[in-house]
Amino acid sequence: MSLENIPLVLYPGDSWQLLYEEPAGATQPPKWTSSNPNVCRVSQAGVLMAHASGKTRITVNSISHTIYVGIHVTGMRITPTSHNMPPGAQFQLSAEVTPANATDQGVTWSCDSPCCTVSHLGTVAAISVGEAHITAQSDDQHFKSTATITVELPKSLMSFAVSSVKVHVGKTYEPQWSVAPVSPVSWSSSNPSVASVDSRSGLIKGLSMGQATIKATLESSVATIAVAVAPVPFRR
């Protein structure tokens, strides 16, 4: 004899037919009982009727099995619901199943655009400029929530008008922008003994013969200009 077709979990309101194989030569009908009928009752036909979350022991003759009654998912919330990010960046979204003690806490993530991807843990990776909708769906497929991801170039994008320049020793050069920064930048020189740069104005000064790279930085955007410092031309 055996008890079959046992459910992994039931939810309040569910009914389920258990299958019981009687032993050969049985003369009496099987007797079904539930150790906790407030959680789940069982009819004498072996039909389970779930009422409240918890567990109970269903017994038929000498065979018994634990039946679990879970808590339904009632909602899904994704945070934040919108985010802007540049290509190459990553961002972590969060999905919350409600109630917090729902039996099935599983979440499936999906993305509707090739401009970014989303992992099974909700990590968004930006690939190219565009807009995507990231959806978190409960594993019972009854609830979902969506966040809008905008992949855009940094607003601080900037570039110099020229990529290299020659400066004579003792002379200065004021860099010109082809795309100007939207706010003050940080200046630095890779070789300050050859070429210095004013930390406020960006004015470059040749100090000695050689090569240097002047860098302007603003947030995640960087612009560089190669500086060759030459001796002052000899004049007779």
Coordinates of N, CA and C in Angstrom, one line a residue:
M1 N 0.9 -1.2 0.0 CA 0.0 0.0 0.0 C 0.9 1.2 0.0
S2 N 0.4 2.3 -0.6 CA 1.2 3.5 -0.7 C 0.3 4.7 -0.8
L3 N 0.8 5.9 -0.5 CA 0.1 7.2 -0.6 C 0.8 8.0 -1.7
E4 N 0.1 8.4 -2.7 CA 0.8 9.1 -3.9 C 0.1 10.4 -4.2
N5 N 0.6 11.1 -5.2 CA 0.1 12.4 -5.7 C 0.1 13.4 -4.5
I6 N 1.2 13.5 -3.8 CA 1.3 14.4 -2.6 C 1.8 15.7 -3.1
P7 N 1.1 16.8 -2.8 CA 1.5 18.2 -3.2 C 2.7 18.7 -2.4
L8 N 3.5 19.5 -3.1 CA 4.7 20.1 -2.4 C 4.1 21.1 -1.4
V9 N 3.2 21.9 -1.8 CA 2.6 22.9 -0.9 C 1.2 23.3 -1.4
L10 N 0.2 23.5 -0.5 CA -1.1 24.0 -0.9 C -1.2 25.4 -0.3
Y11 N -2.3 26.1 -0.8 CA -2.6 27.4 -0.3 C -4.0 27.5 0.1
P12 N -4.4 28.3 1.1 CA -5.8 28.4 1.5 C -6.7 28.5 0.4
G13 N -7.7 27.6 0.4 CA -8.7 27.6 -0.7 C -8.5 26.5 -1.7
D14 N -7.3 25.9 -1.7 CA -6.9 24.8 -2.6 C -7.6 23.5 -2.1
S15 N -7.8 22.7 -3.1 CA -8.2 21.3 -2.8 C -7.3 20.4 -3.6
W16 N -7.1 19.2 -3.2 CA -6.2 18.3 -3.8 C -6.6 16.8 -3.5
Q17 N -6.5 16.0 -4.6 CA -6.9 14.6 -4.5 C -5.6 13.8 -4.2
L18 N -5.6 13.1 -3.0 CA -4.5 12.2 -2.8 C -4.9 10.8 -3.3
L19 N -3.9 10.0 -3.6 CA -4.2 8.7 -4.2 C -3.6 7.6 -3.2
Y20 N -4.5 6.7 -2.8 CA -4.1 5.7 -1.9 C -4.3 4.3 -2.5
E21 N -3.3 3.5 -2.5 CA -3.4 2.2 -3.0 C -3.6 1.2 -1.8
E22 N -4.8 0.6 -1.8 CA -5.2 -0.3 -0.7 C -4.4 -1.6 -0.8
P23 N -4.1 -2.2 0.3 CA -3.5 -3.5 0.3 C -4.4 -4.6 -0.3
A24 N -3.8 -5.5 -0.9 CA -4.6 -6.6 -1.4 C -5.4 -7.3 -0.3
G25 N -6.7 -7.6 -0.6 CA -7.5 -8.3 0.4 C -8.1 -7.4 1.4
A26 N -8.0 -6.1 1.3 CA -8.6 -5.2 2.3 C -10.1 -5.3 2.3
T27 N -10.7 -5.4 3.5 CA -12.1 -5.6 3.7 C -12.8 -4.3 4.2
Q28 N -12.0 -3.4 4.7 CA -12.6 -2.1 5.3 C -12.1 -0.9 4.4
P29 N -12.9 0.1 4.2 CA -12.5 1.3 3.5 C -11.4 2.0 4.3
P30 N -10.6 2.7 3.6 CA -9.5 3.5 4.3 C -10.1 4.6 5.2
K31 N -9.4 4.8 6.2 CA -9.8 5.9 7.2 C -8.8 7.0 7.1
W32 N -9.3 8.2 6.7 CA -8.4 9.4 6.6 C -8.6 10.3 7.8
T33 N -7.5 10.9 8.2 CA -7.5 11.8 9.3 C -6.5 12.9 9.1
S34 N -6.7 14.1 9.7 CA -5.8 15.2 9.7 C -5.5 15.6 11.1
S35 N -4.2 15.7 11.4 CA -3.8 16.1 12.8 C -4.1 17.6 13.1
N36 N -4.3 18.4 12.1 CA -4.7 19.8 12.3 C -5.7 20.2 11.3
P37 N -6.9 19.9 11.4 CA -8.0 20.2 10.4 C -8.2 21.7 10.3
N38 N -7.7 22.5 11.2 CA -7.9 24.0 11.0 C -6.9 24.5 9.9
V39 N -5.9 23.7 9.7 CA -4.9 24.1 8.6 C -5.4 23.4 7.3
C40 N -5.7 22.1 7.4 CA -6.1 21.4 6.2 C -6.9 20.1 6.6
R41 N -8.1 20.0 6.1 CA -9.0 18.9 6.3 C -8.8 17.9 5.2
V42 N -9.2 16.7 5.5 CA -9.2 15.6 4.5 C -10.5 14.8 4.5
S43 N -11.1 14.6 3.4 CA -12.3 13.9 3.3 C -12.0 12.4 3.3
Q44 N -13.1 11.6 3.5 CA -12.9 10.2 3.5 C -12.7 9.6 2.1
A45 N -12.7 10.5 1.1 CA -12.3 10.1 -0.2 C -10.9 10.5 -0.5
G46 N -10.2 11.1 0.5 CA -8.8 11.5 0.3 C -8.6 12.8 -0.4
V47 N -9.6 13.7 -0.3 CA -9.5 15.0 -0.9 C -9.1 16.0 0.2
L48 N -7.9 16.7 0.0 CA -7.4 17.7 0.9 C -8.2 19.0 0.6
M49 N -8.5 19.8 1.7 CA -9.1 21.1 1.6 C -8.3 22.0 2.6
A50 N -7.4 22.9 1.9 CA -6.6 23.8 2.7 C -7.4 25.0 3.2
H51 N -7.1 25.4 4.5 CA -7.8 26.5 5.1 C -6.9 27.6 5.6
A52 N -5.8 27.3 6.2 CA -4.9 28.3 6.7 C -3.5 27.9 6.7
S53 N -2.6 28.8 6.7 CA -1.1 28.5 6.6 C -0.7 27.7 7.8
G54 N 0.2 26.7 7.6 CA 0.7 25.9 8.6 C 1.0 24.5 8.1
K55 N 1.0 23.5 8.9 CA 1.2 22.1 8.5 C 0.4 21.2 9.3
T56 N 0.1 20.1 8.6 CA -0.7 19.0 9.3 C -0.2 17.7 8.8
R57 N -0.5 16.7 9.6 CA -0.1 15.3 9.3 C -1.4 14.6 8.8
I58 N -1.4 14.2 7.5 CA -2.5 13.4 7.0 C -2.2 11.9 7.1
T59 N -3.1 11.2 7.6 CA -2.9 9.8 7.9 C -4.0 9.0 7.2
V60 N -3.7 7.9 6.5 CA -4.6 7.0 6.0 C -4.2 5.6 6.4
N61 N -5.0 5.0 7.2 CA -4.6 3.7 7.9 C -3.3 3.8 8.6
S62 N -2.2 3.1 8.1 CA -1.0 3.2 8.9 C 0.1 4.1 8.1
I63 N -0.4 4.8 7.0 CA 0.6 5.6 6.3 C 0.2 7.1 6.6
S64 N 1.2 7.9 6.8 CA 1.0 9.4 7.0 C 2.0 10.2 6.3
H65 N 1.7 11.4 6.1 CA 2.6 12.4 5.4 C 2.2 13.8 5.8
T66 N 3.3 14.6 5.9 CA 3.1 16.0 6.3 C 2.6 16.9 5.1
I67 N 1.6 17.6 5.3 CA 1.1 18.5 4.2 C 1.3 20.0 4.7
Y68 N 1.9 20.8 3.8 CA 2.2 22.2 4.1 C 1.2 23.1 3.4
V69 N 0.7 24.1 4.1 CA -0.2 25.1 3.5 C 0.5 26.4 3.7
G70 N 0.8 27.0 2.5 CA 1.6 28.2 2.5 C 0.8 29.5 2.5
I71 N 1.6 30.6 2.4 CA 1.0 32.0 2.4 C 1.2 32.6 1.0
H72 N 0.1 33.0 0.4 CA 0.1 33.5 -1.0 C 0.9 34.8 -1.1
V73 N 1.5 35.0 -2.2 CA 2.1 36.3 -2.6 C 1.0 37.2 -2.9
T74 N 1.0 38.5 -2.4 CA -0.1 39.4 -2.6 C 0.4 40.7 -3.4
G75 N 1.7 40.8 -3.6 CA 2.2 41.9 -4.3 C 3.7 41.8 -4.6
M76 N 4.2 42.7 -5.5 CA 5.6 42.8 -5.8 C 6.0 44.3 -6.0
R77 N 7.1 44.7 -5.4 CA 7.6 46.1 -5.6 C 9.0 46.1 -5.9
I78 N 9.3 46.9 -7.0 CA 10.7 47.1 -7.4 C 11.2 48.5 -7.1
T79 N 12.4 48.6 -6.6 CA 13.0 49.9 -6.2 C 14.4 50.0 -6.7
P80 N 14.8 51.2 -7.2 CA 13.9 52.3 -7.5 C 13.1 52.0 -8.8
T81 N 12.2 52.9 -9.1 CA 11.3 52.6 -10.3 C 11.9 53.3 -11.5
S82 N 13.0 54.1 -11.4 CA 13.7 54.7 -12.5 C 15.1 55.0 -12.2
H83 N 16.0 54.9 -13.2 CA 17.4 55.2 -12.9 C 18.1 55.5 -14.3
N84 N 19.0 56.5 -14.2 CA 19.8 56.9 -15.4 C 21.2 56.5 -15.2
M85 N 21.8 55.9 -16.2 CA 23.2 55.4 -16.1 C 23.9 55.5 -17.4
P86 N 25.3 55.6 -17.4 CA 26.0 55.7 -18.7 C 26.4 54.3 -19.1
P87 N 26.7 54.1 -20.4 CA 27.1 52.8 -20.9 C 28.3 52.3 -20.2
G88 N 28.3 51.0 -19.9 CA 29.4 50.4 -19.1 C 29.2 50.3 -17.6
A89 N 28.2 51.1 -17.1 CA 27.9 51.1 -15.7 C 27.0 49.9 -15.3
Q90 N 27.0 49.6 -14.0 CA 26.1 48.6 -13.4 C 25.3 49.3 -12.3
F91 N 24.1 48.7 -12.0 CA 23.3 49.2 -11.0 C 22.4 48.1 -10.4
Q92 N 22.2 48.1 -9.1 CA 21.5 47.0 -8.5 C 20.1 47.5 -8.2
L93 N 19.1 46.7 -8.8 CA 17.7 46.9 -8.5 C 17.3 46.0 -7.3
S94 N 16.3 46.3 -6.6 CA 15.8 45.5 -5.5 C 14.3 45.2 -5.8
A95 N 13.9 43.9 -5.6 CA 12.5 43.5 -5.7 C 12.1 42.9 -4.4
E96 N 10.9 43.3 -3.9 CA 10.4 42.9 -2.6 C 9.0 42.2 -2.9
V97 N 8.9 40.9 -2.5 CA 7.7 40.2 -2.5 C 6.9 40.5 -1.2
T98 N 5.6 40.7 -1.4 CA 4.8 40.9 -0.2 C 3.7 39.9 -0.1
P99 N 3.4 39.4 1.1 CA 4.0 39.8 2.4 C 5.4 39.3 2.6
A100 N 6.1 39.8 3.5 CA 7.5 39.3 3.7 C 7.6 37.8 4.1
N101 N 6.5 37.3 4.6 CA 6.5 35.9 5.0 C 5.8 35.0 4.0
A102 N 5.6 35.5 2.7 CA 5.0 34.7 1.7 C 5.9 33.4 1.5
T103 N 5.2 32.3 1.2 CA 6.0 31.1 1.0 C 6.9 31.1 -0.1
D104 N 6.5 31.5 -1.3 CA 7.3 31.6 -2.5 C 7.9 33.0 -2.7
Q105 N 9.2 33.1 -2.3 CA 9.8 34.4 -2.4 C 10.6 34.6 -3.8
G106 N 10.4 33.6 -4.7 CA 11.1 33.6 -5.9 C 10.7 34.8 -6.8
V107 N 11.8 35.3 -7.5 CA 11.6 36.5 -8.5 C 12.3 36.2 -9.8
T108 N 11.6 36.4 -10.9 CA 12.2 36.3 -12.2 C 12.4 37.7 -12.8
W109 N 13.6 38.0 -13.3 CA 13.9 39.3 -13.9 C 14.0 39.2 -15.4
S110 N 13.5 40.3 -16.1 CA 13.6 40.3 -17.5 C 13.8 41.8 -18.0
C111 N 14.3 41.9 -19.2 CA 14.6 43.2 -19.8 C 14.0 43.2 -21.2
D112 N 13.4 44.4 -21.6 CA 12.8 44.4 -22.9 C 13.6 45.1 -24.0
S113 N 14.9 45.5 -23.7 CA 15.7 46.2 -24.6 C 17.1 45.7 -24.6
P114 N 17.8 45.8 -25.8 CA 19.2 45.4 -25.9 C 20.2 46.4 -25.3
C115 N 19.6 47.6 -24.9 CA 20.6 48.6 -24.4 C 21.1 48.2 -23.0
C116 N 20.6 47.2 -22.4 CA 21.1 46.8 -21.1 C 20.7 45.3 -20.8
T117 N 21.3 44.7 -19.8 CA 20.9 43.4 -19.4 C 20.6 43.4 -17.9
V118 N 19.9 42.4 -17.5 CA 19.7 42.2 -16.0 C 19.9 40.8 -15.6
S119 N 20.6 40.6 -14.5 CA 21.0 39.3 -14.0 C 19.8 38.7 -13.2
H120 N 20.0 37.4 -12.8 CA 18.9 36.8 -12.0 C 18.8 37.3 -10.6
L121 N 19.8 38.2 -10.3 CA 19.8 38.9 -9.0 C 19.3 40.3 -9.1
G122 N 19.0 40.8 -10.3 CA 18.5 42.2 -10.5 C 19.6 43.2 -10.7
T123 N 20.8 42.7 -11.1 CA 21.9 43.6 -11.4 C 21.8 44.1 -12.9
V124 N 21.7 45.4 -13.1 CA 21.5 45.9 -14.4 C 22.9 46.3 -15.0
A125 N 23.2 45.9 -16.2 CA 24.5 46.3 -16.8 C 24.1 47.1 -18.1
A126 N 24.5 48.4 -18.2 CA 24.2 49.2 -19.3 C 25.2 48.9 -20.4
I127 N 24.7 48.8 -21.7 CA 25.5 48.4 -22.8 C 25.6 49.6 -23.8
S128 N 24.4 50.2 -24.2 CA 24.4 51.2 -25.2 C 23.3 52.2 -24.8
V129 N 23.4 53.4 -25.5 CA 22.4 54.4 -25.2 C 21.0 53.9 -25.6
G130 N 20.0 54.1 -24.8 CA 18.6 53.7 -25.0 C 17.8 53.6 -23.7
E131 N 16.6 53.1 -23.8 CA 15.7 53.0 -22.7 C 15.2 51.6 -22.6
A132 N 15.2 51.1 -21.4 CA 14.7 49.7 -21.1 C 13.8 49.7 -20.0
H133 N 12.9 48.6 -20.0 CA 12.0 48.4 -18.9 C 12.4 47.1 -18.2
I134 N 12.8 47.1 -17.0 CA 13.3 45.9 -16.2 C 12.1 45.5 -15.4
T135 N 11.7 44.2 -15.6 CA 10.5 43.7 -14.9 C 10.9 42.6 -13.9
A136 N 10.4 42.7 -12.7 CA 10.6 41.7 -11.7 C 9.2 41.0 -11.5
Q137 N 9.1 39.7 -11.7 CA 7.8 39.0 -11.6 C 7.9 37.9 -10.6
S138 N 6.9 37.8 -9.8 CA 6.9 36.7 -8.8 C 6.8 35.4 -9.5
D139 N 7.4 34.4 -8.9 CA 7.5 33.1 -9.5 C 6.1 32.4 -9.7
D140 N 5.1 32.9 -9.0 CA 3.7 32.4 -9.2 C 3.1 33.1 -10.4
Q141 N 3.8 34.1 -11.0 CA 3.4 34.8 -12.2 C 2.2 35.7 -12.0
H142 N 1.8 35.9 -10.8 CA 0.6 36.7 -10.6 C 0.9 38.2 -10.4
F143 N 2.1 38.5 -10.0 CA 2.4 39.9 -9.7 C 3.8 40.3 -10.3
K144 N 3.9 41.5 -10.8 CA 5.1 42.1 -11.3 C 5.2 43.6 -11.1
S145 N 6.4 44.1 -11.2 CA 6.7 45.5 -11.0 C 7.8 45.8 -12.0
T146 N 7.8 47.1 -12.5 CA 8.7 47.5 -13.6 C 9.5 48.7 -13.2
A147 N 10.7 48.8 -13.6 CA 11.6 50.0 -13.5 C 12.0 50.4 -14.8
T148 N 12.1 51.7 -15.1 CA 12.6 52.3 -16.3 C 14.1 52.7 -16.2
I149 N 14.9 52.1 -17.1 CA 16.3 52.4 -17.1 C 16.7 53.2 -18.3
T150 N 17.3 54.3 -18.1 CA 17.7 55.2 -19.2 C 19.2 55.1 -19.3
V151 N 19.7 54.6 -20.4 CA 21.2 54.6 -20.6 C 21.6 55.8 -21.5
E152 N 22.4 56.7 -21.0 CA 22.7 57.9 -21.7 C 24.2 58.3 -21.5
L153 N 24.7 59.0 -22.4 CA 26.1 59.5 -22.2 C 26.2 60.5 -21.1
P154 N 27.3 60.5 -20.3 CA 27.4 61.4 -19.2 C 27.2 62.9 -19.7
K155 N 26.5 63.6 -18.8 CA 26.2 65.0 -19.2 C 27.5 65.8 -19.1
S156 N 28.5 65.3 -18.4 CA 29.8 66.0 -18.3 C 30.8 65.6 -19.4
L157 N 30.3 65.0 -20.5 CA 31.2 64.7 -21.7 C 31.9 66.0 -22.2
M158 N 33.2 65.9 -22.4 CA 34.0 67.1 -22.8 C 35.1 66.6 -23.7
S159 N 35.7 67.5 -24.5 CA 36.8 67.2 -25.3 C 37.5 68.5 -25.7
F160 N 38.9 68.4 -25.9 CA 39.7 69.5 -26.4 C 39.5 69.7 -27.9
A161 N 39.8 70.9 -28.3 CA 39.7 71.2 -29.8 C 40.9 70.5 -30.5
V162 N 42.0 70.3 -29.8 CA 43.2 69.6 -30.5 C 43.6 68.5 -29.5
S163 N 44.3 67.5 -30.1 CA 44.7 66.4 -29.2 C 46.2 66.6 -28.8
S164 N 46.9 67.5 -29.4 CA 48.3 67.8 -29.0 C 48.7 69.2 -29.4
V165 N 49.7 69.7 -28.7 CA 50.1 71.0 -28.9 C 51.6 71.2 -28.6
K166 N 52.3 72.1 -29.2 CA 53.7 72.4 -28.9 C 53.8 73.7 -28.2
V167 N 54.6 73.7 -27.1 CA 54.7 74.9 -26.3 C 56.2 75.1 -26.1
H168 N 56.7 76.3 -26.2 CA 58.1 76.6 -26.0 C 58.3 76.8 -24.5
V169 N 59.6 76.6 -24.1 CA 60.0 76.7 -22.7 C 59.7 78.2 -22.3
G170 N 59.0 78.3 -21.1 CA 58.7 79.7 -20.6 C 57.4 80.3 -21.2
K171 N 56.8 79.6 -22.2 CA 55.6 80.1 -22.8 C 54.4 79.4 -22.2
T172 N 53.2 80.0 -22.5 CA 52.0 79.4 -22.0 C 51.0 79.1 -23.2
Y173 N 50.1 78.2 -22.8 CA 49.1 77.8 -23.8 C 47.7 77.6 -23.1
E174 N 46.7 78.3 -23.6 CA 45.4 78.1 -23.0 C 44.5 77.1 -23.8
P175 N 44.2 76.0 -23.2 CA 43.5 74.9 -24.0 C 42.1 75.5 -24.5
Q176 N 41.7 75.0 -25.7 CA 40.4 75.4 -26.2 C 39.6 74.1 -26.3
W177 N 38.3 74.3 -26.0 CA 37.4 73.2 -25.9 C 36.6 73.0 -27.2
S178 N 36.4 71.8 -27.7 CA 35.4 71.5 -28.7 C 34.1 71.2 -28.1
V179 N 34.1 70.5 -27.0 CA 32.9 70.3 -26.1 C 33.3 70.7 -24.7
A180 N 32.7 71.9 -24.3 CA 33.1 72.4 -23.0 C 32.5 71.7 -21.8
P181 N 33.1 71.6 -20.7 CA 32.5 71.0 -19.5 C 31.4 71.9 -19.0
V182 N 30.5 71.2 -18.3 CA 29.4 72.0 -17.7 C 29.7 72.6 -16.3
S183 N 30.8 72.2 -15.8 CA 31.2 72.7 -14.5 C 32.7 72.6 -14.4
P184 N 33.3 73.3 -13.4 CA 34.8 73.3 -13.3 C 35.4 71.9 -13.2
V185 N 36.6 71.8 -13.8 CA 37.2 70.5 -13.9 C 38.5 70.5 -13.0
S186 N 39.0 69.3 -12.8 CA 40.3 69.1 -12.0 C 41.4 68.9 -13.1
W187 N 42.5 69.7 -12.9 CA 43.6 69.6 -13.9 C 44.7 68.9 -13.3
S188 N 45.5 68.2 -14.1 CA 46.7 67.5 -13.7 C 47.7 67.4 -14.8
S189 N 49.0 67.3 -14.5 CA 50.0 67.1 -15.5 C 50.7 65.8 -15.2
S190 N 51.0 65.0 -16.2 CA 51.7 63.7 -16.0 C 53.2 63.9 -15.8
N191 N 53.7 65.1 -16.1 CA 55.1 65.4 -16.0 C 55.2 66.9 -15.6
P192 N 54.9 67.3 -14.4 CA 54.9 68.7 -14.0 C 56.2 69.4 -14.1
S193 N 57.4 68.7 -14.2 CA 58.6 69.4 -14.3 C 58.9 69.8 -15.8
V194 N 58.1 69.2 -16.7 CA 58.1 69.6 -18.1 C 57.1 70.6 -18.4
A195 N 55.8 70.4 -18.0 CA 54.7 71.3 -18.3 C 53.8 71.3 -17.0
S196 N 53.5 72.5 -16.6 CA 52.6 72.7 -15.5 C 51.3 73.1 -16.0
V197 N 50.2 73.0 -15.1 CA 48.9 73.4 -15.5 C 48.3 74.1 -14.3
D198 N 47.7 75.3 -14.5 CA 47.0 76.0 -13.5 C 45.8 75.3 -13.0
S199 N 45.6 75.1 -11.7 CA 44.5 74.2 -11.2 C 43.2 74.9 -11.4
R200 N 43.1 76.2 -11.6 CA 41.9 76.9 -11.8 C 41.5 77.1 -13.3
S201 N 42.5 77.8 -14.0 CA 42.3 78.2 -15.3 C 42.6 77.2 -16.4
G202 N 43.5 76.2 -16.0 CA 43.9 75.2 -17.0 C 45.0 75.7 -17.9
L203 N 45.6 76.9 -17.6 CA 46.6 77.4 -18.4 C 47.9 76.6 -18.3
I204 N 48.4 76.1 -19.5 CA 49.6 75.3 -19.5 C 50.8 76.1 -19.7
K205 N 51.9 75.8 -19.0 CA 53.2 76.5 -19.1 C 54.3 75.5 -19.4
G206 N 55.1 75.8 -20.4 CA 56.3 75.0 -20.7 C 57.4 75.3 -19.7
L207 N 58.0 74.3 -19.1 CA 59.0 74.5 -18.1 C 60.4 74.0 -18.6
S208 N 60.4 72.9 -19.2 CA 61.6 72.3 -19.7 C 61.3 71.4 -20.9
M209 N 62.3 71.0 -21.7 CA 62.1 70.2 -22.8 C 61.6 68.8 -22.4
G210 N 60.7 68.3 -23.2 CA 60.1 67.0 -22.9 C 58.7 66.9 -23.3
Q211 N 58.1 65.8 -22.8 CA 56.7 65.5 -23.1 C 55.9 65.4 -21.9
A212 N 54.6 65.8 -22.0 CA 53.7 65.7 -20.8 C 52.3 65.6 -21.3
T213 N 51.4 65.0 -20.5 CA 50.0 64.9 -20.9 C 49.2 65.7 -19.8
I214 N 48.4 66.6 -20.3 CA 47.6 67.4 -19.4 C 46.2 66.8 -19.4
K215 N 45.7 66.5 -18.2 CA 44.4 65.9 -18.1 C 43.4 66.7 -17.4
A216 N 42.2 66.8 -17.9 CA 41.1 67.5 -17.3 C 40.0 66.4 -16.9
T217 N 39.6 66.4 -15.6 CA 38.7 65.4 -15.1 C 37.4 66.0 -14.5
L218 N 36.3 65.5 -14.9 CA 35.0 65.9 -14.3 C 34.1 64.7 -14.2
E219 N 33.9 64.3 -12.9 CA 33.2 63.1 -12.6 C 33.8 61.9 -13.4
S220 N 33.0 61.2 -14.3 CA 33.6 60.1 -15.0 C 34.1 60.4 -16.4
S221 N 34.1 61.7 -16.7 CA 34.6 62.1 -18.0 C 36.0 62.7 -17.9
V222 N 36.9 62.3 -18.9 CA 38.3 62.7 -18.9 C 38.7 63.2 -20.3
A223 N 39.3 64.4 -20.4 CA 39.9 64.9 -21.6 C 41.4 65.1 -21.5
T224 N 42.2 64.7 -22.5 CA 43.6 64.9 -22.4 C 44.1 65.6 -23.6
I225 N 45.3 66.2 -23.4 CA 46.0 66.9 -24.5 C 47.5 66.6 -24.3
A226 N 48.1 66.2 -25.4 CA 49.6 65.9 -25.3 C 50.4 67.2 -25.6
V227 N 51.3 67.5 -24.7 CA 52.1 68.7 -24.8 C 53.6 68.3 -25.0
A228 N 54.1 68.9 -26.1 CA 55.5 68.8 -26.4 C 56.2 70.1 -26.1
V229 N 57.1 70.2 -25.2 CA 57.8 71.4 -24.8 C 59.1 71.5 -25.5
A230 N 59.3 72.5 -26.3 CA 60.5 72.7 -27.1 C 61.3 73.9 -26.6
P231 N 62.5 74.0 -27.0 CA 63.3 75.2 -26.6 C 62.9 76.4 -27.4
V232 N 63.1 77.6 -26.8 CA 62.8 78.8 -27.4 C 63.6 78.9 -28.7
P233 N 63.0 79.2 -29.8 CA 63.8 79.4 -31.1 C 64.9 80.4 -31.0
F234 N 66.1 80.1 -31.5 CA 67.2 81.0 -31.5 C 67.1 82.0 -32.6
R235 N 67.2 83.3 -32.2 CA 67.1 84.4 -33.2 C 68.4 85.2 -33.1
R236 N 68.9 85.4 -34.4 CA 70.2 86.2 -34.4 C 69.8 87.7 -34.5

